[in-house]
Amino acid sequence: RSIVRCAQTVFDVVSHTDPVNRRKTRILEVGPFLGNVSVALARLDFQVTVIDLGEFLSCERLQRLFDQNEVKYSACNLRDYSLPFEDESFDVVVMCATIEHLNFNPLPMIKELNRVMEAGGLLYVTCPNLIKYDNRMALLSGKSIHNSIDDFFAQYDPTNNMIAGLHWREYTASELREMFERMGFSIN
């Protein structure tokens, strides 16, 4: 993720939360990548927890970064459709550039996000736009907009450590809206 996108995410979350109760605001970030957003929010006095694949969270550098900034972390595979948190554990759920990497039906996971988020909380989701200009131009010129078939073979190879990275499914804004609304979220 670019620093500009991370800064925009932090700005948006701060803008949509109560500054008086910031220390009480519980944030869950799903798929924190290098932890930039989580650490920035923790340094702004939010209570931050992250979940990611155990393979990513086992990185000692990332663990040190989270520990130094009081970011709680929990290994979790979203494919299991079960998050290790009580109902309504978080006021804010952040999921940036994650949903497009899921190679399974995201609806049960979205239901879980709704379960762990406080009623009336903030869900902040970003992902690449399927119908962006570059994709439309590629299609018009007869090229695929998807990862190459070689990427599938690289991930299939047991000697290759390619856990994630592929965009299995990108979405349009209306598709995201429809999925999240039908799973119980209100979109403002």
mmCIF file with all atom_site columns, C-alpha atoms in Angstrom:
data_model
loop_
_atom_site.group_PDB
_atom_site.id
_atom_site.type_symbol
_atom_site.label_atom_id
_atom_site.label_alt_id
_atom_site.label_comp_id
_atom_site.label_asym_id
_atom_site.label_entity_id
_atom_site.label_seq_id
_atom_site.pdbx_PDB_ins_code
_atom_site.Cartn_x
_atom_site.Cartn_y
_atom_site.Cartn_z
_atom_site.occupancy
_atom_site.B_iso_or_equiv
_atom_site.pdbx_formal_charge
_atom_site.auth_seq_id
_atom_site.auth_comp_id
_atom_site.auth_asym_id
_atom_site.auth_atom_id
_atom_site.pdbx_PDB_model_num
ATOM 1   C CA . ARG A 1 1   ? 0.000   0.000   0.000   1.00 0.00 ? 1   ARG A CA 1
ATOM 2   C CA . SER A 1 2   ? 1.225   3.449   -0.759  1.00 0.00 ? 2   SER A CA 1
ATOM 3   C CA . ILE A 1 3   ? 1.898   5.938   2.015   1.00 0.00 ? 3   ILE A CA 1
ATOM 4   C CA . VAL A 1 4   ? -0.751  8.209   0.481   1.00 0.00 ? 4   VAL A CA 1
ATOM 5   C CA . ARG A 1 5   ? -3.419  5.491   0.755   1.00 0.00 ? 5   ARG A CA 1
ATOM 6   C CA . CYS A 1 6   ? -2.369  4.703   4.325   1.00 0.00 ? 6   CYS A CA 1
ATOM 7   C CA . ALA A 1 7   ? -2.530  8.375   5.274   1.00 0.00 ? 7   ALA A CA 1
ATOM 8   C CA . GLN A 1 8   ? -5.956  8.686   3.652   1.00 0.00 ? 8   GLN A CA 1
ATOM 9   C CA . THR A 1 9   ? -7.214  5.698   5.628   1.00 0.00 ? 9   THR A CA 1
ATOM 10  C CA . VAL A 1 10  ? -5.945  7.111   8.923   1.00 0.00 ? 10  VAL A CA 1
ATOM 11  C CA . PHE A 1 11  ? -7.433  10.530  8.100   1.00 0.00 ? 11  PHE A CA 1
ATOM 12  C CA . ASP A 1 12  ? -10.803 8.988   7.210   1.00 0.00 ? 12  ASP A CA 1
ATOM 13  C CA . VAL A 1 13  ? -10.951 6.864   10.363  1.00 0.00 ? 13  VAL A CA 1
ATOM 14  C CA . VAL A 1 14  ? -9.976  9.809   12.576  1.00 0.00 ? 14  VAL A CA 1
ATOM 15  C CA . SER A 1 15  ? -12.546 12.016  10.821  1.00 0.00 ? 15  SER A CA 1
ATOM 16  C CA . HIS A 1 16  ? -15.343 9.525   11.482  1.00 0.00 ? 16  HIS A CA 1
ATOM 17  C CA . THR A 1 17  ? -14.646 8.829   15.149  1.00 0.00 ? 17  THR A CA 1
ATOM 18  C CA . ASP A 1 18  ? -15.266 10.802  18.323  1.00 0.00 ? 18  ASP A CA 1
ATOM 19  C CA . PRO A 1 19  ? -12.051 12.621  19.335  1.00 0.00 ? 19  PRO A CA 1
ATOM 20  C CA . VAL A 1 20  ? -13.161 12.804  22.975  1.00 0.00 ? 20  VAL A CA 1
ATOM 21  C CA . ASN A 1 21  ? -13.467 9.026   23.278  1.00 0.00 ? 21  ASN A CA 1
ATOM 22  C CA . ARG A 1 22  ? -10.502 8.112   21.098  1.00 0.00 ? 22  ARG A CA 1
ATOM 23  C CA . ARG A 1 23  ? -8.781  6.086   23.839  1.00 0.00 ? 23  ARG A CA 1
ATOM 24  C CA . LYS A 1 24  ? -11.918 4.001   24.196  1.00 0.00 ? 24  LYS A CA 1
ATOM 25  C CA . THR A 1 25  ? -12.345 3.436   20.440  1.00 0.00 ? 25  THR A CA 1
ATOM 26  C CA . ARG A 1 26  ? -11.593 -0.189  19.575  1.00 0.00 ? 26  ARG A CA 1
ATOM 27  C CA . ILE A 1 27  ? -10.327 -0.760  16.043  1.00 0.00 ? 27  ILE A CA 1
ATOM 28  C CA . LEU A 1 28  ? -9.826  -4.037  14.214  1.00 0.00 ? 28  LEU A CA 1
ATOM 29  C CA . GLU A 1 29  ? -7.677  -4.010  11.094  1.00 0.00 ? 29  GLU A CA 1
ATOM 30  C CA . VAL A 1 30  ? -8.061  -7.038  8.850   1.00 0.00 ? 30  VAL A CA 1
ATOM 31  C CA . GLY A 1 31  ? -4.948  -7.771  6.782   1.00 0.00 ? 31  GLY A CA 1
ATOM 32  C CA . PRO A 1 32  ? -2.626  -4.993  8.052   1.00 0.00 ? 32  PRO A CA 1
ATOM 33  C CA . PHE A 1 33  ? 0.207   -5.822  5.598   1.00 0.00 ? 33  PHE A CA 1
ATOM 34  C CA . LEU A 1 34  ? 3.215   -3.912  7.027   1.00 0.00 ? 34  LEU A CA 1
ATOM 35  C CA . GLY A 1 35  ? 1.208   -2.379  9.880   1.00 0.00 ? 35  GLY A CA 1
ATOM 36  C CA . ASN A 1 36  ? 1.419   1.259   8.774   1.00 0.00 ? 36  ASN A CA 1
ATOM 37  C CA . VAL A 1 37  ? -2.260  2.046   9.336   1.00 0.00 ? 37  VAL A CA 1
ATOM 38  C CA . SER A 1 38  ? -2.487  0.092   12.594  1.00 0.00 ? 38  SER A CA 1
ATOM 39  C CA . VAL A 1 39  ? 0.600   1.693   14.089  1.00 0.00 ? 39  VAL A CA 1
ATOM 40  C CA . ALA A 1 40  ? -0.485  5.200   13.061  1.00 0.00 ? 40  ALA A CA 1
ATOM 41  C CA . LEU A 1 41  ? -3.906  4.673   14.655  1.00 0.00 ? 41  LEU A CA 1
ATOM 42  C CA . ALA A 1 42  ? -2.330  3.242   17.824  1.00 0.00 ? 42  ALA A CA 1
ATOM 43  C CA . ARG A 1 43  ? -0.030  6.270   18.062  1.00 0.00 ? 43  ARG A CA 1
ATOM 44  C CA . LEU A 1 44  ? -3.147  8.435   17.895  1.00 0.00 ? 44  LEU A CA 1
ATOM 45  C CA . ASP A 1 45  ? -4.376  6.643   21.058  1.00 0.00 ? 45  ASP A CA 1
ATOM 46  C CA . PHE A 1 46  ? -6.863  4.217   19.526  1.00 0.00 ? 46  PHE A CA 1
ATOM 47  C CA . GLN A 1 47  ? -7.044  0.649   20.872  1.00 0.00 ? 47  GLN A CA 1
ATOM 48  C CA . VAL A 1 48  ? -5.906  -1.340  17.833  1.00 0.00 ? 48  VAL A CA 1
ATOM 49  C CA . THR A 1 49  ? -6.043  -5.051  17.135  1.00 0.00 ? 49  THR A CA 1
ATOM 50  C CA . VAL A 1 50  ? -4.989  -6.684  13.878  1.00 0.00 ? 50  VAL A CA 1
ATOM 51  C CA . ILE A 1 51  ? -5.677  -10.080 12.356  1.00 0.00 ? 51  ILE A CA 1
ATOM 52  C CA . ASP A 1 52  ? -3.774  -11.692 9.541   1.00 0.00 ? 52  ASP A CA 1
ATOM 53  C CA . LEU A 1 53  ? -2.509  -15.058 8.422   1.00 0.00 ? 53  LEU A CA 1
ATOM 54  C CA . GLY A 1 54  ? -0.142  -16.682 10.889  1.00 0.00 ? 54  GLY A CA 1
ATOM 55  C CA . GLU A 1 55  ? 2.510   -16.818 8.172   1.00 0.00 ? 55  GLU A CA 1
ATOM 56  C CA . PHE A 1 56  ? 2.561   -13.002 8.089   1.00 0.00 ? 56  PHE A CA 1
ATOM 57  C CA . LEU A 1 57  ? 2.196   -12.384 11.811  1.00 0.00 ? 57  LEU A CA 1
ATOM 58  C CA . SER A 1 58  ? 5.063   -14.766 12.597  1.00 0.00 ? 58  SER A CA 1
ATOM 59  C CA . CYS A 1 59  ? 7.465   -12.106 11.270  1.00 0.00 ? 59  CYS A CA 1
ATOM 60  C CA . GLU A 1 60  ? 9.515   -10.981 14.270  1.00 0.00 ? 60  GLU A CA 1
ATOM 61  C CA . ARG A 1 61  ? 9.997   -7.479  12.884  1.00 0.00 ? 61  ARG A CA 1
ATOM 62  C CA . LEU A 1 62  ? 6.239   -7.033  12.568  1.00 0.00 ? 62  LEU A CA 1
ATOM 63  C CA . GLN A 1 63  ? 5.644   -8.437  16.040  1.00 0.00 ? 63  GLN A CA 1
ATOM 64  C CA . ARG A 1 64  ? 8.202   -6.022  17.511  1.00 0.00 ? 64  ARG A CA 1
ATOM 65  C CA . LEU A 1 65  ? 6.554   -3.119  15.691  1.00 0.00 ? 65  LEU A CA 1
ATOM 66  C CA . PHE A 1 66  ? 3.133   -4.086  17.013  1.00 0.00 ? 66  PHE A CA 1
ATOM 67  C CA . ASP A 1 67  ? 4.448   -4.714  20.541  1.00 0.00 ? 67  ASP A CA 1
ATOM 68  C CA . GLN A 1 68  ? 6.271   -1.350  20.634  1.00 0.00 ? 68  GLN A CA 1
ATOM 69  C CA . ASN A 1 69  ? 3.076   0.429   19.637  1.00 0.00 ? 69  ASN A CA 1
ATOM 70  C CA . GLU A 1 70  ? 0.668   -1.587  21.798  1.00 0.00 ? 70  GLU A CA 1
ATOM 71  C CA . VAL A 1 71  ? -1.106  -3.096  18.805  1.00 0.00 ? 71  VAL A CA 1
ATOM 72  C CA . LYS A 1 72  ? -2.648  -6.445  19.679  1.00 0.00 ? 72  LYS A CA 1
ATOM 73  C CA . TYR A 1 73  ? -2.373  -9.102  17.004  1.00 0.00 ? 73  TYR A CA 1
ATOM 74  C CA . SER A 1 74  ? -3.998  -12.434 16.379  1.00 0.00 ? 74  SER A CA 1
ATOM 75  C CA . ALA A 1 75  ? -3.326  -15.021 13.708  1.00 0.00 ? 75  ALA A CA 1
ATOM 76  C CA . CYS A 1 76  ? -6.497  -15.833 11.865  1.00 0.00 ? 76  CYS A CA 1
ATOM 77  C CA . ASN A 1 77  ? -7.404  -17.376 8.535   1.00 0.00 ? 77  ASN A CA 1
ATOM 78  C CA . LEU A 1 78  ? -10.516 -15.653 7.200   1.00 0.00 ? 78  LEU A CA 1
ATOM 79  C CA . ARG A 1 79  ? -11.322 -18.812 5.256   1.00 0.00 ? 79  ARG A CA 1
ATOM 80  C CA . ASP A 1 80  ? -12.333 -20.380 8.592   1.00 0.00 ? 80  ASP A CA 1
ATOM 81  C CA . TYR A 1 81  ? -15.197 -17.837 8.775   1.00 0.00 ? 81  TYR A CA 1
ATOM 82  C CA . SER A 1 82  ? -14.703 -17.440 12.504  1.00 0.00 ? 82  SER A CA 1
ATOM 83  C CA . LEU A 1 83  ? -13.031 -14.466 14.130  1.00 0.00 ? 83  LEU A CA 1
ATOM 84  C CA . PRO A 1 84  ? -11.562 -14.965 17.635  1.00 0.00 ? 84  PRO A CA 1
ATOM 85  C CA . PHE A 1 85  ? -13.552 -12.117 19.199  1.00 0.00 ? 85  PHE A CA 1
ATOM 86  C CA . GLU A 1 86  ? -16.775 -11.664 21.133  1.00 0.00 ? 86  GLU A CA 1
ATOM 87  C CA . ASP A 1 87  ? -19.819 -10.049 19.550  1.00 0.00 ? 87  ASP A CA 1
ATOM 88  C CA . GLU A 1 88  ? -19.562 -6.252  19.194  1.00 0.00 ? 88  GLU A CA 1
ATOM 89  C CA . SER A 1 89  ? -15.874 -6.169  20.210  1.00 0.00 ? 89  SER A CA 1
ATOM 90  C CA . PHE A 1 90  ? -14.929 -3.285  17.884  1.00 0.00 ? 90  PHE A CA 1
ATOM 91  C CA . ASP A 1 91  ? -16.196 0.194   17.114  1.00 0.00 ? 91  ASP A CA 1
ATOM 92  C CA . VAL A 1 92  ? -14.304 0.361   13.813  1.00 0.00 ? 92  VAL A CA 1
ATOM 93  C CA . VAL A 1 93  ? -13.268 -2.358  11.367  1.00 0.00 ? 93  VAL A CA 1
ATOM 94  C CA . VAL A 1 94  ? -10.676 -1.452  8.715   1.00 0.00 ? 94  VAL A CA 1
ATOM 95  C CA . MET A 1 95  ? -10.075 -3.712  5.728   1.00 0.00 ? 95  MET A CA 1
ATOM 96  C CA . CYS A 1 96  ? -7.902  -2.069  3.088   1.00 0.00 ? 96  CYS A CA 1
ATOM 97  C CA . ALA A 1 97  ? -6.733  -3.891  -0.032  1.00 0.00 ? 97  ALA A CA 1
ATOM 98  C CA . THR A 1 98  ? -7.700  -7.250  1.454   1.00 0.00 ? 98  THR A CA 1
ATOM 99  C CA . ILE A 1 99  ? -11.013 -8.459  0.068   1.00 0.00 ? 99  ILE A CA 1
ATOM 100 C CA . GLU A 1 100 ? -9.629  -8.836  -3.461  1.00 0.00 ? 100 GLU A CA 1
ATOM 101 C CA . HIS A 1 101 ? -7.094  -11.381 -2.157  1.00 0.00 ? 101 HIS A CA 1
ATOM 102 C CA . LEU A 1 102 ? -9.718  -13.760 -0.778  1.00 0.00 ? 102 LEU A CA 1
ATOM 103 C CA . ASN A 1 103 ? -9.915  -16.898 -2.892  1.00 0.00 ? 103 ASN A CA 1
ATOM 104 C CA . PHE A 1 104 ? -13.175 -18.013 -1.302  1.00 0.00 ? 104 PHE A CA 1
ATOM 105 C CA . ASN A 1 105 ? -16.720 -16.732 -0.931  1.00 0.00 ? 105 ASN A CA 1
ATOM 106 C CA . PRO A 1 106 ? -16.398 -13.563 1.194   1.00 0.00 ? 106 PRO A CA 1
ATOM 107 C CA . LEU A 1 107 ? -20.015 -13.486 2.445   1.00 0.00 ? 107 LEU A CA 1
ATOM 108 C CA . PRO A 1 108 ? -19.532 -15.591 5.619   1.00 0.00 ? 108 PRO A CA 1
ATOM 109 C CA . MET A 1 109 ? -16.475 -13.473 6.470   1.00 0.00 ? 109 MET A CA 1
ATOM 110 C CA . ILE A 1 110 ? -18.486 -10.273 5.958   1.00 0.00 ? 110 ILE A CA 1
ATOM 111 C CA . LYS A 1 111 ? -21.129 -11.697 8.299   1.00 0.00 ? 111 LYS A CA 1
ATOM 112 C CA . GLU A 1 112 ? -18.374 -12.268 10.893  1.00 0.00 ? 112 GLU A CA 1
ATOM 113 C CA . LEU A 1 113 ? -17.176 -8.677  10.535  1.00 0.00 ? 113 LEU A CA 1
ATOM 114 C CA . ASN A 1 114 ? -20.723 -7.534  11.211  1.00 0.00 ? 114 ASN A CA 1
ATOM 115 C CA . ARG A 1 115 ? -20.868 -9.783  14.279  1.00 0.00 ? 115 ARG A CA 1
ATOM 116 C CA . VAL A 1 116 ? -17.677 -8.409  15.858  1.00 0.00 ? 116 VAL A CA 1
ATOM 117 C CA . MET A 1 117 ? -18.479 -4.778  15.045  1.00 0.00 ? 117 MET A CA 1
ATOM 118 C CA . GLU A 1 118 ? -20.481 -2.660  17.454  1.00 0.00 ? 118 GLU A CA 1
ATOM 119 C CA . ALA A 1 119 ? -23.942 -1.732  16.206  1.00 0.00 ? 119 ALA A CA 1
ATOM 120 C CA . GLY A 1 120 ? -23.600 1.649   14.512  1.00 0.00 ? 120 GLY A CA 1
ATOM 121 C CA . GLY A 1 121 ? -19.838 1.206   14.163  1.00 0.00 ? 121 GLY A CA 1
ATOM 122 C CA . LEU A 1 122 ? -17.690 2.157   11.193  1.00 0.00 ? 122 LEU A CA 1
ATOM 123 C CA . LEU A 1 123 ? -16.644 -0.342  8.535   1.00 0.00 ? 123 LEU A CA 1
ATOM 124 C CA . TYR A 1 124 ? -13.901 1.033   6.288   1.00 0.00 ? 124 TYR A CA 1
ATOM 125 C CA . VAL A 1 125 ? -13.201 -1.058  3.178   1.00 0.00 ? 125 VAL A CA 1
ATOM 126 C CA . THR A 1 126 ? -11.023 -0.277  0.174   1.00 0.00 ? 126 THR A CA 1
ATOM 127 C CA . CYS A 1 127 ? -10.067 -2.341  -2.841  1.00 0.00 ? 127 CYS A CA 1
ATOM 128 C CA . PRO A 1 128 ? -9.057  -1.810  -6.456  1.00 0.00 ? 128 PRO A CA 1
ATOM 129 C CA . ASN A 1 129 ? -11.900 -0.809  -8.743  1.00 0.00 ? 129 ASN A CA 1
ATOM 130 C CA . LEU A 1 130 ? -12.626 -3.574  -11.259 1.00 0.00 ? 130 LEU A CA 1
ATOM 131 C CA . ILE A 1 131 ? -13.778 -1.084  -13.872 1.00 0.00 ? 131 ILE A CA 1
ATOM 132 C CA . LYS A 1 132 ? -10.823 1.289   -13.606 1.00 0.00 ? 132 LYS A CA 1
ATOM 133 C CA . TYR A 1 133 ? -9.549  2.841   -16.834 1.00 0.00 ? 133 TYR A CA 1
ATOM 134 C CA . ASP A 1 134 ? -6.523  0.530   -17.180 1.00 0.00 ? 134 ASP A CA 1
ATOM 135 C CA . ASN A 1 135 ? -8.736  -2.551  -16.988 1.00 0.00 ? 135 ASN A CA 1
ATOM 136 C CA . ARG A 1 136 ? -11.158 -1.223  -19.584 1.00 0.00 ? 136 ARG A CA 1
ATOM 137 C CA . MET A 1 137 ? -8.298  -0.429  -21.960 1.00 0.00 ? 137 MET A CA 1
ATOM 138 C CA . ALA A 1 138 ? -6.777  -3.890  -21.478 1.00 0.00 ? 138 ALA A CA 1
ATOM 139 C CA . LEU A 1 139 ? -10.094 -5.555  -22.261 1.00 0.00 ? 139 LEU A CA 1
ATOM 140 C CA . LEU A 1 140 ? -10.627 -3.369  -25.324 1.00 0.00 ? 140 LEU A CA 1
ATOM 141 C CA . SER A 1 141 ? -7.226  -4.431  -26.630 1.00 0.00 ? 141 SER A CA 1
ATOM 142 C CA . GLY A 1 142 ? -8.016  -8.118  -26.046 1.00 0.00 ? 142 GLY A CA 1
ATOM 143 C CA . LYS A 1 143 ? -5.846  -8.553  -22.942 1.00 0.00 ? 143 LYS A CA 1
ATOM 144 C CA . SER A 1 144 ? -6.885  -10.102 -19.650 1.00 0.00 ? 144 SER A CA 1
ATOM 145 C CA . ILE A 1 145 ? -7.282  -7.944  -16.586 1.00 0.00 ? 145 ILE A CA 1
ATOM 146 C CA . HIS A 1 146 ? -6.538  -10.873 -14.291 1.00 0.00 ? 146 HIS A CA 1
ATOM 147 C CA . ASN A 1 147 ? -3.303  -12.326 -12.974 1.00 0.00 ? 147 ASN A CA 1
ATOM 148 C CA . SER A 1 148 ? -1.457  -14.470 -15.482 1.00 0.00 ? 148 SER A CA 1
ATOM 149 C CA . ILE A 1 149 ? -1.926  -18.230 -15.438 1.00 0.00 ? 149 ILE A CA 1
ATOM 150 C CA . ASP A 1 150 ? 1.735   -18.459 -14.384 1.00 0.00 ? 150 ASP A CA 1
ATOM 151 C CA . ASP A 1 151 ? 0.711   -16.905 -11.050 1.00 0.00 ? 151 ASP A CA 1
ATOM 152 C CA . PHE A 1 152 ? -1.688  -19.787 -10.415 1.00 0.00 ? 152 PHE A CA 1
ATOM 153 C CA . PHE A 1 153 ? 1.101   -22.283 -11.044 1.00 0.00 ? 153 PHE A CA 1
ATOM 154 C CA . ALA A 1 154 ? 3.465   -20.343 -8.780  1.00 0.00 ? 154 ALA A CA 1
ATOM 155 C CA . GLN A 1 155 ? 0.940   -20.480 -5.967  1.00 0.00 ? 155 GLN A CA 1
ATOM 156 C CA . TYR A 1 156 ? 0.188   -24.154 -6.668  1.00 0.00 ? 156 TYR A CA 1
ATOM 157 C CA . ASP A 1 157 ? 3.864   -25.132 -6.417  1.00 0.00 ? 157 ASP A CA 1
ATOM 158 C CA . PRO A 1 158 ? 4.482   -26.463 -2.855  1.00 0.00 ? 158 PRO A CA 1
ATOM 159 C CA . THR A 1 159 ? 8.118   -25.314 -2.995  1.00 0.00 ? 159 THR A CA 1
ATOM 160 C CA . ASN A 1 160 ? 7.049   -21.720 -3.609  1.00 0.00 ? 160 ASN A CA 1
ATOM 161 C CA . ASN A 1 161 ? 6.134   -19.669 -0.545  1.00 0.00 ? 161 ASN A CA 1
ATOM 162 C CA . MET A 1 162 ? 3.417   -17.676 -2.327  1.00 0.00 ? 162 MET A CA 1
ATOM 163 C CA . ILE A 1 163 ? 0.710   -17.470 0.342   1.00 0.00 ? 163 ILE A CA 1
ATOM 164 C CA . ALA A 1 164 ? -1.106  -14.453 -0.999  1.00 0.00 ? 164 ALA A CA 1
ATOM 165 C CA . GLY A 1 165 ? -0.619  -11.770 -3.555  1.00 0.00 ? 165 GLY A CA 1
ATOM 166 C CA . LEU A 1 166 ? -3.077  -12.638 -6.261  1.00 0.00 ? 166 LEU A CA 1
ATOM 167 C CA . HIS A 1 167 ? -6.176  -10.592 -6.790  1.00 0.00 ? 167 HIS A CA 1
ATOM 168 C CA . TRP A 1 168 ? -8.690  -13.416 -6.997  1.00 0.00 ? 168 TRP A CA 1
ATOM 169 C CA . ARG A 1 169 ? -11.663 -11.108 -7.442  1.00 0.00 ? 169 ARG A CA 1
ATOM 170 C CA . GLU A 1 170 ? -11.846 -7.359  -7.802  1.00 0.00 ? 170 GLU A CA 1
ATOM 171 C CA . TYR A 1 171 ? -15.167 -5.598  -7.333  1.00 0.00 ? 171 TYR A CA 1
ATOM 172 C CA . THR A 1 172 ? -17.038 -2.570  -8.567  1.00 0.00 ? 172 THR A CA 1
ATOM 173 C CA . ALA A 1 173 ? -18.316 -0.074  -6.001  1.00 0.00 ? 173 ALA A CA 1
ATOM 174 C CA . SER A 1 174 ? -21.886 -1.234  -6.593  1.00 0.00 ? 174 SER A CA 1
ATOM 175 C CA . GLU A 1 175 ? -20.913 -4.887  -6.028  1.00 0.00 ? 175 GLU A CA 1
ATOM 176 C CA . LEU A 1 176 ? -19.250 -4.034  -2.712  1.00 0.00 ? 176 LEU A CA 1
ATOM 177 C CA . ARG A 1 177 ? -22.282 -1.996  -1.689  1.00 0.00 ? 177 ARG A CA 1
ATOM 178 C CA . GLU A 1 178 ? -24.644 -4.843  -2.573  1.00 0.00 ? 178 GLU A CA 1
ATOM 179 C CA . MET A 1 179 ? -22.610 -7.479  -0.694  1.00 0.00 ? 179 MET A CA 1
ATOM 180 C CA . PHE A 1 180 ? -22.221 -5.442  2.468   1.00 0.00 ? 180 PHE A CA 1
ATOM 181 C CA . GLU A 1 181 ? -25.807 -4.144  2.512   1.00 0.00 ? 181 GLU A CA 1
ATOM 182 C CA . ARG A 1 182 ? -27.226 -7.618  1.994   1.00 0.00 ? 182 ARG A CA 1
ATOM 183 C CA . MET A 1 183 ? -25.046 -8.853  4.866   1.00 0.00 ? 183 MET A CA 1
ATOM 184 C CA . GLY A 1 184 ? -26.581 -6.297  7.242   1.00 0.00 ? 184 GLY A CA 1
ATOM 185 C CA . PHE A 1 185 ? -24.423 -3.187  6.916   1.00 0.00 ? 185 PHE A CA 1
ATOM 186 C CA . SER A 1 186 ? -25.835 0.301   6.311   1.00 0.00 ? 186 SER A CA 1
ATOM 187 C CA . ILE A 1 187 ? -23.922 2.313   3.728   1.00 0.00 ? 187 ILE A CA 1
ATOM 188 C CA . ASN A 1 188 ? -23.713 6.093   4.187   1.00 0.00 ? 188 ASN A CA 1
#
